[in-house]
Amino acid sequence: MTNAAKYGALSCDGGRILIHVGLQDGAVVLTWTEMCVGAVPPPTREGYGTIVIRTAIETQLGGEVAREIGNDGMVYRFTFAQSLFISTELSE
């Protein structure tokens, strides 16, 4: 959230963040979408926070990180094995 407020969608008027978590092909996919039409220039490099997140997800969790940048914002997609998560069922 800090980077979004300083450099991303929350730094421009009308900027929004959408977060979605779902299952796809047996994996948990967390999608972080920042929307801010044209007001924020794309990054020229990966910052420290991005490097830390990417390294932790890929090396410690065996997951994948994908980033797409467009004119209206960016999308990060984090994919993890479903087995990393504990499932609980509610009972009456």
PDB file of N, CA and C in Angstrom:
ATOM      1  N   MET A   1       0.815  -1.181   0.000  1.00  0.00           N
ATOM      2  CA  MET A   1       0.000   0.000   0.000  1.00  0.00           C
ATOM      3  C   MET A   1       0.869   1.260   0.000  1.00  0.00           C
ATOM      4  N   THR A   2       2.006   1.211   0.654  1.00  0.00           N
ATOM      5  CA  THR A   2       2.858   2.397   0.712  1.00  0.00           C
ATOM      6  C   THR A   2       3.304   2.813  -0.681  1.00  0.00           C
ATOM      7  N   ASN A   3       3.780   1.850  -1.490  1.00  0.00           N
ATOM      8  CA  ASN A   3       4.208   2.186  -2.848  1.00  0.00           C
ATOM      9  C   ASN A   3       3.049   2.673  -3.690  1.00  0.00           C
ATOM     10  N   ALA A   4       1.881   2.094  -3.513  1.00  0.00           N
ATOM     11  CA  ALA A   4       0.702   2.542  -4.268  1.00  0.00           C
ATOM     12  C   ALA A   4       0.363   3.984  -3.916  1.00  0.00           C
ATOM     13  N   ALA A   5       0.532   4.349  -2.660  1.00  0.00           N
ATOM     14  CA  ALA A   5       0.235   5.716  -2.230  1.00  0.00           C
ATOM     15  C   ALA A   5       1.297   6.702  -2.704  1.00  0.00           C
ATOM     16  N   LYS A   6       2.554   6.275  -2.722  1.00  0.00           N
ATOM     17  CA  LYS A   6       3.642   7.179  -3.119  1.00  0.00           C
ATOM     18  C   LYS A   6       3.802   7.283  -4.633  1.00  0.00           C
ATOM     19  N   TYR A   7       3.710   6.134  -5.327  1.00  0.00           N
ATOM     20  CA  TYR A   7       4.078   6.098  -6.734  1.00  0.00           C
ATOM     21  C   TYR A   7       2.995   5.539  -7.655  1.00  0.00           C
ATOM     22  N   GLY A   8       2.012   4.866  -7.107  1.00  0.00           N
ATOM     23  CA  GLY A   8       1.062   4.138  -7.930  1.00  0.00           C
ATOM     24  C   GLY A   8      -0.323   4.740  -7.981  1.00  0.00           C
ATOM     25  N   ALA A   9      -1.319   3.882  -8.036  1.00  0.00           N
ATOM     26  CA  ALA A   9      -2.699   4.280  -8.262  1.00  0.00           C
ATOM     27  C   ALA A   9      -3.236   5.246  -7.214  1.00  0.00           C
ATOM     28  N   LEU A  10      -2.815   5.108  -5.986  1.00  0.00           N
ATOM     29  CA  LEU A  10      -3.353   5.977  -4.936  1.00  0.00           C
ATOM     30  C   LEU A  10      -2.691   7.350  -4.910  1.00  0.00           C
ATOM     31  N   SER A  11      -1.713   7.565  -5.803  1.00  0.00           N
ATOM     32  CA  SER A  11      -1.061   8.865  -5.882  1.00  0.00           C
ATOM     33  C   SER A  11      -1.726   9.784  -6.902  1.00  0.00           C
ATOM     34  N   CYS A  12      -2.781   9.306  -7.571  1.00  0.00           N
ATOM     35  CA  CYS A  12      -3.455  10.138  -8.564  1.00  0.00           C
ATOM     36  C   CYS A  12      -4.951  10.215  -8.248  1.00  0.00           C
ATOM     37  N   ASP A  13      -5.580  11.282  -8.722  1.00  0.00           N
ATOM     38  CA  ASP A  13      -7.020  11.443  -8.514  1.00  0.00           C
ATOM     39  C   ASP A  13      -7.773  10.306  -9.200  1.00  0.00           C
ATOM     40  N   GLY A  14      -8.673   9.697  -8.478  1.00  0.00           N
ATOM     41  CA  GLY A  14      -9.490   8.624  -9.038  1.00  0.00           C
ATOM     42  C   GLY A  14      -8.795   7.287  -9.154  1.00  0.00           C
ATOM     43  N   GLY A  15      -7.583   7.172  -8.652  1.00  0.00           N
ATOM     44  CA  GLY A  15      -6.870   5.900  -8.713  1.00  0.00           C
ATOM     45  C   GLY A  15      -7.540   4.853  -7.839  1.00  0.00           C
ATOM     46  N   ARG A  16      -7.460   3.602  -8.273  1.00  0.00           N
ATOM     47  CA  ARG A  16      -8.085   2.509  -7.521  1.00  0.00           C
ATOM     48  C   ARG A  16      -7.175   1.291  -7.482  1.00  0.00           C
ATOM     49  N   ILE A  17      -7.381   0.483  -6.442  1.00  0.00           N
ATOM     50  CA  ILE A  17      -6.709  -0.811  -6.320  1.00  0.00           C
ATOM     51  C   ILE A  17      -7.784  -1.876  -6.188  1.00  0.00           C
ATOM     52  N   LEU A  18      -7.637  -2.925  -6.967  1.00  0.00           N
ATOM     53  CA  LEU A  18      -8.519  -4.084  -6.859  1.00  0.00           C
ATOM     54  C   LEU A  18      -7.662  -5.283  -6.477  1.00  0.00           C
ATOM     55  N   ILE A  19      -8.127  -6.063  -5.497  1.00  0.00           N
ATOM     56  CA  ILE A  19      -7.420  -7.264  -5.067  1.00  0.00           C
ATOM     57  C   ILE A  19      -8.373  -8.435  -5.225  1.00  0.00           C
ATOM     58  N   HIS A  20      -7.915  -9.470  -5.895  1.00  0.00           N
ATOM     59  CA  HIS A  20      -8.743 -10.654  -6.117  1.00  0.00           C
ATOM     60  C   HIS A  20      -7.930 -11.891  -5.768  1.00  0.00           C
ATOM     61  N   VAL A  21      -8.539 -12.823  -5.065  1.00  0.00           N
ATOM     62  CA  VAL A  21      -7.913 -14.096  -4.743  1.00  0.00           C
ATOM     63  C   VAL A  21      -8.828 -15.197  -5.262  1.00  0.00           C
ATOM     64  N   GLY A  22      -8.260 -16.140  -5.987  1.00  0.00           N
ATOM     65  CA  GLY A  22      -9.061 -17.230  -6.520  1.00  0.00           C
ATOM     66  C   GLY A  22      -8.206 -18.450  -6.798  1.00  0.00           C
ATOM     67  N   LEU A  23      -8.864 -19.501  -7.264  1.00  0.00           N
ATOM     68  CA  LEU A  23      -8.183 -20.745  -7.624  1.00  0.00           C
ATOM     69  C   LEU A  23      -8.143 -20.869  -9.137  1.00  0.00           C
ATOM     70  N   GLN A  24      -6.995 -21.310  -9.652  1.00  0.00           N
ATOM     71  CA  GLN A  24      -6.841 -21.514 -11.086  1.00  0.00           C
ATOM     72  C   GLN A  24      -5.895 -22.681 -11.303  1.00  0.00           C
ATOM     73  N   ASP A  25      -6.375 -23.715 -11.941  1.00  0.00           N
ATOM     74  CA  ASP A  25      -5.564 -24.903 -12.230  1.00  0.00           C
ATOM     75  C   ASP A  25      -4.871 -25.457 -10.993  1.00  0.00           C
ATOM     76  N   GLY A  26      -5.588 -25.520  -9.872  1.00  0.00           N
ATOM     77  CA  GLY A  26      -5.051 -26.087  -8.645  1.00  0.00           C
ATOM     78  C   GLY A  26      -4.103 -25.181  -7.887  1.00  0.00           C
ATOM     79  N   ALA A  27      -4.013 -23.925  -8.281  1.00  0.00           N
ATOM     80  CA  ALA A  27      -3.128 -22.978  -7.600  1.00  0.00           C
ATOM     81  C   ALA A  27      -3.954 -21.806  -7.075  1.00  0.00           C
ATOM     82  N   VAL A  28      -3.440 -21.169  -6.024  1.00  0.00           N
ATOM     83  CA  VAL A  28      -4.048 -19.951  -5.501  1.00  0.00           C
ATOM     84  C   VAL A  28      -3.416 -18.786  -6.252  1.00  0.00           C
ATOM     85  N   VAL A  29      -4.264 -17.930  -6.806  1.00  0.00           N
ATOM     86  CA  VAL A  29      -3.784 -16.775  -7.560  1.00  0.00           C
ATOM     87  C   VAL A  29      -4.295 -15.506  -6.884  1.00  0.00           C
ATOM     88  N   LEU A  30      -3.365 -14.650  -6.464  1.00  0.00           N
ATOM     89  CA  LEU A  30      -3.705 -13.350  -5.910  1.00  0.00           C
ATOM     90  C   LEU A  30      -3.344 -12.316  -6.971  1.00  0.00           C
ATOM     91  N   THR A  31      -4.343 -11.518  -7.364  1.00  0.00           N
ATOM     92  CA  THR A  31      -4.125 -10.491  -8.381  1.00  0.00           C
ATOM     93  C   THR A  31      -4.305  -9.123  -7.750  1.00  0.00           C
ATOM     94  N   TRP A  32      -3.290  -8.274  -7.893  1.00  0.00           N
ATOM     95  CA  TRP A  32      -3.281  -6.904  -7.366  1.00  0.00           C
ATOM     96  C   TRP A  32      -3.283  -5.990  -8.584  1.00  0.00           C
ATOM     97  N   THR A  33      -4.368  -5.254  -8.779  1.00  0.00           N
ATOM     98  CA  THR A  33      -4.499  -4.376  -9.934  1.00  0.00           C
ATOM     99  C   THR A  33      -4.559  -2.924  -9.475  1.00  0.00           C
ATOM    100  N   GLU A  34      -3.680  -2.094 -10.025  1.00  0.00           N
ATOM    101  CA  GLU A  34      -3.694  -0.657  -9.751  1.00  0.00           C
ATOM    102  C   GLU A  34      -4.121   0.060 -11.021  1.00  0.00           C
ATOM    103  N   MET A  35      -5.132   0.920 -10.904  1.00  0.00           N
ATOM    104  CA  MET A  35      -5.645   1.649 -12.061  1.00  0.00           C
ATOM    105  C   MET A  35      -5.518   3.146 -11.825  1.00  0.00           C
ATOM    106  N   CYS A  36      -4.856   3.800 -12.749  1.00  0.00           N
ATOM    107  CA  CYS A  36      -4.655   5.247 -12.694  1.00  0.00           C
ATOM    108  C   CYS A  36      -4.326   5.682 -14.116  1.00  0.00           C
ATOM    109  N   VAL A  37      -5.311   6.125 -14.850  1.00  0.00           N
ATOM    110  CA  VAL A  37      -5.156   6.359 -16.284  1.00  0.00           C
ATOM    111  C   VAL A  37      -4.099   7.414 -16.570  1.00  0.00           C
ATOM    112  N   GLY A  38      -2.988   6.971 -17.149  1.00  0.00           N
ATOM    113  CA  GLY A  38      -1.958   7.831 -17.684  1.00  0.00           C
ATOM    114  C   GLY A  38      -1.211   8.758 -16.733  1.00  0.00           C
ATOM    115  N   ALA A  39      -1.589   8.841 -15.484  1.00  0.00           N
ATOM    116  CA  ALA A  39      -0.980   9.835 -14.595  1.00  0.00           C
ATOM    117  C   ALA A  39       0.349   9.377 -14.008  1.00  0.00           C
ATOM    118  N   VAL A  40       0.583   8.083 -13.933  1.00  0.00           N
ATOM    119  CA  VAL A  40       1.791   7.572 -13.283  1.00  0.00           C
ATOM    120  C   VAL A  40       2.677   6.915 -14.343  1.00  0.00           C
ATOM    121  N   PRO A  41       3.917   7.392 -14.505  1.00  0.00           N
ATOM    122  CA  PRO A  41       4.804   6.769 -15.498  1.00  0.00           C
ATOM    123  C   PRO A  41       5.211   5.370 -15.055  1.00  0.00           C
ATOM    124  N   PRO A  42       5.416   4.455 -16.005  1.00  0.00           N
ATOM    125  CA  PRO A  42       5.849   3.109 -15.628  1.00  0.00           C
ATOM    126  C   PRO A  42       7.226   3.137 -14.991  1.00  0.00           C
ATOM    127  N   PRO A  43       7.499   2.216 -14.078  1.00  0.00           N
ATOM    128  CA  PRO A  43       8.815   2.183 -13.431  1.00  0.00           C
ATOM    129  C   PRO A  43       9.897   1.849 -14.448  1.00  0.00           C
ATOM    130  N   THR A  44      11.066   2.401 -14.222  1.00  0.00           N
ATOM    131  CA  THR A  44      12.200   2.130 -15.111  1.00  0.00           C
ATOM    132  C   THR A  44      13.041   0.956 -14.602  1.00  0.00           C
ATOM    133  N   ARG A  45      12.775   0.529 -13.375  1.00  0.00           N
ATOM    134  CA  ARG A  45      13.509  -0.599 -12.789  1.00  0.00           C
ATOM    135  C   ARG A  45      12.658  -1.202 -11.688  1.00  0.00           C
ATOM    136  N   GLU A  46      13.057  -2.386 -11.220  1.00  0.00           N
ATOM    137  CA  GLU A  46      12.397  -2.981 -10.065  1.00  0.00           C
ATOM    138  C   GLU A  46      12.976  -2.360  -8.808  1.00  0.00           C
ATOM    139  N   GLY A  47      12.113  -1.878  -7.946  1.00  0.00           N
ATOM    140  CA  GLY A  47      12.557  -1.296  -6.692  1.00  0.00           C
ATOM    141  C   GLY A  47      12.873  -2.371  -5.663  1.00  0.00           C
ATOM    142  N   TYR A  48      13.390  -1.933  -4.532  1.00  0.00           N
ATOM    143  CA  TYR A  48      13.787  -2.849  -3.464  1.00  0.00           C
ATOM    144  C   TYR A  48      12.613  -3.715  -2.998  1.00  0.00           C
ATOM    145  N   GLY A  49      11.457  -3.101  -2.769  1.00  0.00           N
ATOM    146  CA  GLY A  49      10.296  -3.848  -2.298  1.00  0.00           C
ATOM    147  C   GLY A  49       9.861  -4.919  -3.277  1.00  0.00           C
ATOM    148  N   THR A  50       9.866  -4.593  -4.554  1.00  0.00           N
ATOM    149  CA  THR A  50       9.490  -5.559  -5.589  1.00  0.00           C
ATOM    150  C   THR A  50      10.463  -6.722  -5.614  1.00  0.00           C
ATOM    151  N   ILE A  51      11.738  -6.413  -5.480  1.00  0.00           N
ATOM    152  CA  ILE A  51      12.754  -7.475  -5.474  1.00  0.00           C
ATOM    153  C   ILE A  51      12.563  -8.393  -4.269  1.00  0.00           C
ATOM    154  N   VAL A  52      12.306  -7.827  -3.095  1.00  0.00           N
ATOM    155  CA  VAL A  52      12.100  -8.627  -1.886  1.00  0.00           C
ATOM    156  C   VAL A  52      10.868  -9.520  -2.049  1.00  0.00           C
ATOM    157  N   ILE A  53       9.771  -8.957  -2.523  1.00  0.00           N
ATOM    158  CA  ILE A  53       8.540  -9.739  -2.698  1.00  0.00           C
ATOM    159  C   ILE A  53       8.758 -10.855  -3.713  1.00  0.00           C
ATOM    160  N   ARG A  54       9.335 -10.522  -4.865  1.00  0.00           N
ATOM    161  CA  ARG A  54       9.571 -11.525  -5.905  1.00  0.00           C
ATOM    162  C   ARG A  54      10.471 -12.655  -5.390  1.00  0.00           C
ATOM    163  N   THR A  55      11.560 -12.286  -4.720  1.00  0.00           N
ATOM    164  CA  THR A  55      12.500 -13.285  -4.215  1.00  0.00           C
ATOM    165  C   THR A  55      11.841 -14.199  -3.187  1.00  0.00           C
ATOM    166  N   ALA A  56      11.088 -13.618  -2.248  1.00  0.00           N
ATOM    167  CA  ALA A  56      10.436 -14.423  -1.211  1.00  0.00           C
ATOM    168  C   ALA A  56       9.416 -15.379  -1.822  1.00  0.00           C
ATOM    169  N   ILE A  57       8.612 -14.894  -2.733  1.00  0.00           N
ATOM    170  CA  ILE A  57       7.568 -15.738  -3.322  1.00  0.00           C
ATOM    171  C   ILE A  57       8.182 -16.840  -4.172  1.00  0.00           C
ATOM    172  N   GLU A  58       9.166 -16.496  -4.984  1.00  0.00           N
ATOM    173  CA  GLU A  58       9.728 -17.495  -5.890  1.00  0.00           C
ATOM    174  C   GLU A  58      10.655 -18.486  -5.187  1.00  0.00           C
ATOM    175  N   THR A  59      11.485 -18.024  -4.258  1.00  0.00           N
ATOM    176  CA  THR A  59      12.470 -18.933  -3.664  1.00  0.00           C
ATOM    177  C   THR A  59      11.967 -19.616  -2.394  1.00  0.00           C
ATOM    178  N   GLN A  60      11.261 -18.901  -1.540  1.00  0.00           N
ATOM    179  CA  GLN A  60      10.824 -19.480  -0.280  1.00  0.00           C
ATOM    180  C   GLN A  60       9.484 -20.205  -0.396  1.00  0.00           C
ATOM    181  N   LEU A  61       8.616 -19.733  -1.300  1.00  0.00           N
ATOM    182  CA  LEU A  61       7.286 -20.336  -1.416  1.00  0.00           C
ATOM    183  C   LEU A  61       7.114 -21.143  -2.697  1.00  0.00           C
ATOM    184  N   GLY A  62       8.094 -21.090  -3.579  1.00  0.00           N
ATOM    185  CA  GLY A  62       7.999 -21.829  -4.840  1.00  0.00           C
ATOM    186  C   GLY A  62       6.910 -21.293  -5.751  1.00  0.00           C
ATOM    187  N   GLY A  63       6.554 -20.047  -5.577  1.00  0.00           N
ATOM    188  CA  GLY A  63       5.490 -19.448  -6.375  1.00  0.00           C
ATOM    189  C   GLY A  63       6.026 -18.708  -7.583  1.00  0.00           C
ATOM    190  N   GLU A  64       5.121 -18.002  -8.242  1.00  0.00           N
ATOM    191  CA  GLU A  64       5.474 -17.224  -9.418  1.00  0.00           C
ATOM    192  C   GLU A  64       4.945 -15.809  -9.278  1.00  0.00           C
ATOM    193  N   VAL A  65       5.656 -14.857  -9.860  1.00  0.00           N
ATOM    194  CA  VAL A  65       5.242 -13.458  -9.865  1.00  0.00           C
ATOM    195  C   VAL A  65       5.251 -12.974 -11.307  1.00  0.00           C
ATOM    196  N   ALA A  66       4.162 -12.350 -11.728  1.00  0.00           N
ATOM    197  CA  ALA A  66       4.091 -11.766 -13.071  1.00  0.00           C
ATOM    198  C   ALA A  66       3.617 -10.328 -12.935  1.00  0.00           C
ATOM    199  N   ARG A  67       4.189  -9.440 -13.750  1.00  0.00           N
ATOM    200  CA  ARG A  67       3.793  -8.029 -13.720  1.00  0.00           C
ATOM    201  C   ARG A  67       3.509  -7.570 -15.139  1.00  0.00           C
ATOM    202  N   GLU A  68       2.370  -6.890 -15.301  1.00  0.00           N
ATOM    203  CA  GLU A  68       2.016  -6.296 -16.586  1.00  0.00           C
ATOM    204  C   GLU A  68       1.784  -4.811 -16.355  1.00  0.00           C
ATOM    205  N   ILE A  69       2.387  -3.980 -17.195  1.00  0.00           N
ATOM    206  CA  ILE A  69       2.236  -2.544 -17.068  1.00  0.00           C
ATOM    207  C   ILE A  69       1.627  -2.007 -18.357  1.00  0.00           C
ATOM    208  N   GLY A  70       0.576  -1.204 -18.211  1.00  0.00           N
ATOM    209  CA  GLY A  70      -0.073  -0.598 -19.361  1.00  0.00           C
ATOM    210  C   GLY A  70      -0.286   0.886 -19.134  1.00  0.00           C
ATOM    211  N   ASN A  71      -0.941   1.534 -20.077  1.00  0.00           N
ATOM    212  CA  ASN A  71      -1.188   2.975 -19.986  1.00  0.00           C
ATOM    213  C   ASN A  71      -2.122   3.341 -18.842  1.00  0.00           C
ATOM    214  N   ASP A  72      -2.970   2.411 -18.436  1.00  0.00           N
ATOM    215  CA  ASP A  72      -3.959   2.721 -17.398  1.00  0.00           C
ATOM    216  C   ASP A  72      -3.628   2.108 -16.046  1.00  0.00           C
ATOM    217  N   GLY A  73      -2.437   1.547 -15.897  1.00  0.00           N
ATOM    218  CA  GLY A  73      -2.060   1.000 -14.600  1.00  0.00           C
ATOM    219  C   GLY A  73      -1.210  -0.249 -14.731  1.00  0.00           C
ATOM    220  N   MET A  74      -1.205  -1.047 -13.670  1.00  0.00           N
ATOM    221  CA  MET A  74      -0.415  -2.271 -13.676  1.00  0.00           C
ATOM    222  C   MET A  74      -1.125  -3.373 -12.915  1.00  0.00           C
ATOM    223  N   VAL A  75      -0.722  -4.597 -13.251  1.00  0.00           N
ATOM    224  CA  VAL A  75      -1.290  -5.783 -12.615  1.00  0.00           C
ATOM    225  C   VAL A  75      -0.142  -6.662 -12.153  1.00  0.00           C
ATOM    226  N   TYR A  76      -0.177  -7.036 -10.880  1.00  0.00           N
ATOM    227  CA  TYR A  76       0.728  -8.055 -10.349  1.00  0.00           C
ATOM    228  C   TYR A  76      -0.099  -9.311 -10.130  1.00  0.00           C
ATOM    229  N   ARG A  77       0.449 -10.455 -10.540  1.00  0.00           N
ATOM    230  CA  ARG A  77      -0.220 -11.731 -10.326  1.00  0.00           C
ATOM    231  C   ARG A  77       0.746 -12.640  -9.570  1.00  0.00           C
ATOM    232  N   PHE A  78       0.323 -13.057  -8.368  1.00  0.00           N
ATOM    233  CA  PHE A  78       1.125 -13.936  -7.517  1.00  0.00           C
ATOM    234  C   PHE A  78       0.454 -15.301  -7.503  1.00  0.00           C
ATOM    235  N   THR A  79       1.192 -16.341  -7.853  1.00  0.00           N
ATOM    236  CA  THR A  79       0.634 -17.689  -7.927  1.00  0.00           C
ATOM    237  C   THR A  79       1.373 -18.586  -6.947  1.00  0.00           C
ATOM    238  N   PHE A  80       0.589 -19.317  -6.124  1.00  0.00           N
ATOM    239  CA  PHE A  80       1.146 -20.202  -5.093  1.00  0.00           C
ATOM    240  C   PHE A  80       0.486 -21.569  -5.205  1.00  0.00           C
ATOM    241  N   ALA A  81       1.195 -22.589  -4.756  1.00  0.00           N
ATOM    242  CA  ALA A  81       0.590 -23.915  -4.661  1.00  0.00           C
ATOM    243  C   ALA A  81      -0.519 -23.881  -3.611  1.00  0.00           C
ATOM    244  N   GLN A  82      -1.630 -24.481  -3.909  1.00  0.00           N
ATOM    245  CA  GLN A  82      -2.759 -24.516  -2.981  1.00  0.00           C
ATOM    246  C   GLN A  82      -2.384 -25.221  -1.685  1.00  0.00           C
ATOM    247  N   SER A  83      -1.430 -26.132  -1.744  1.00  0.00           N
ATOM    248  CA  SER A  83      -1.019 -26.882  -0.547  1.00  0.00           C
ATOM    249  C   SER A  83      -0.360 -26.007   0.506  1.00  0.00           C
ATOM    250  N   LEU A  84       0.021 -24.784   0.173  1.00  0.00           N
ATOM    251  CA  LEU A  84       0.614 -23.869   1.156  1.00  0.00           C
ATOM    252  C   LEU A  84      -0.413 -23.310   2.132  1.00  0.00           C
ATOM    253  N   PHE A  85      -1.681 -23.447   1.817  1.00  0.00           N
ATOM    254  CA  PHE A  85      -2.735 -22.841   2.602  1.00  0.00           C
ATOM    255  C   PHE A  85      -3.500 -23.892   3.394  1.00  0.00           C
ATOM    256  N   ILE A  86      -3.908 -23.521   4.578  1.00  0.00           N
ATOM    257  CA  ILE A  86      -4.691 -24.402   5.437  1.00  0.00           C
ATOM    258  C   ILE A  86      -6.158 -24.154   5.140  1.00  0.00           C
ATOM    259  N   SER A  87      -6.864 -25.199   4.875  1.00  0.00           N
ATOM    260  CA  SER A  87      -8.291 -25.076   4.588  1.00  0.00           C
ATOM    261  C   SER A  87      -9.081 -25.417   5.849  1.00  0.00           C
ATOM    262  N   THR A  88     -10.041 -24.593   6.176  1.00  0.00           N
ATOM    263  CA  THR A  88     -10.910 -24.895   7.300  1.00  0.00           C
ATOM    264  C   THR A  88     -12.350 -24.864   6.837  1.00  0.00           C
ATOM    265  N   GLU A  89     -13.136 -25.727   7.388  1.00  0.00           N
ATOM    266  CA  GLU A  89     -14.547 -25.760   7.071  1.00  0.00           C
ATOM    267  C   GLU A  89     -15.333 -25.346   8.295  1.00  0.00           C
ATOM    268  N   LEU A  90     -16.361 -24.566   8.075  1.00  0.00           N
ATOM    269  CA  LEU A  90     -17.221 -24.167   9.168  1.00  0.00           C
ATOM    270  C   LEU A  90     -18.205 -25.277   9.471  1.00  0.00           C
ATOM    271  N   SER A  91     -18.453 -25.513  10.722  1.00  0.00           N
ATOM    272  CA  SER A  91     -19.461 -26.514  11.107  1.00  0.00           C
ATOM    273  C   SER A  91     -20.506 -25.842  11.966  1.00  0.00           C
ATOM    274  N   GLU A  92     -21.697 -26.415  11.947  1.00  0.00           N
ATOM    275  CA  GLU A  92     -22.798 -25.831  12.723  1.00  0.00           C
ATOM    276  C   GLU A  92     -22.776 -26.302  14.145  1.00  0.00           C
TER     277      GLU A  92
END
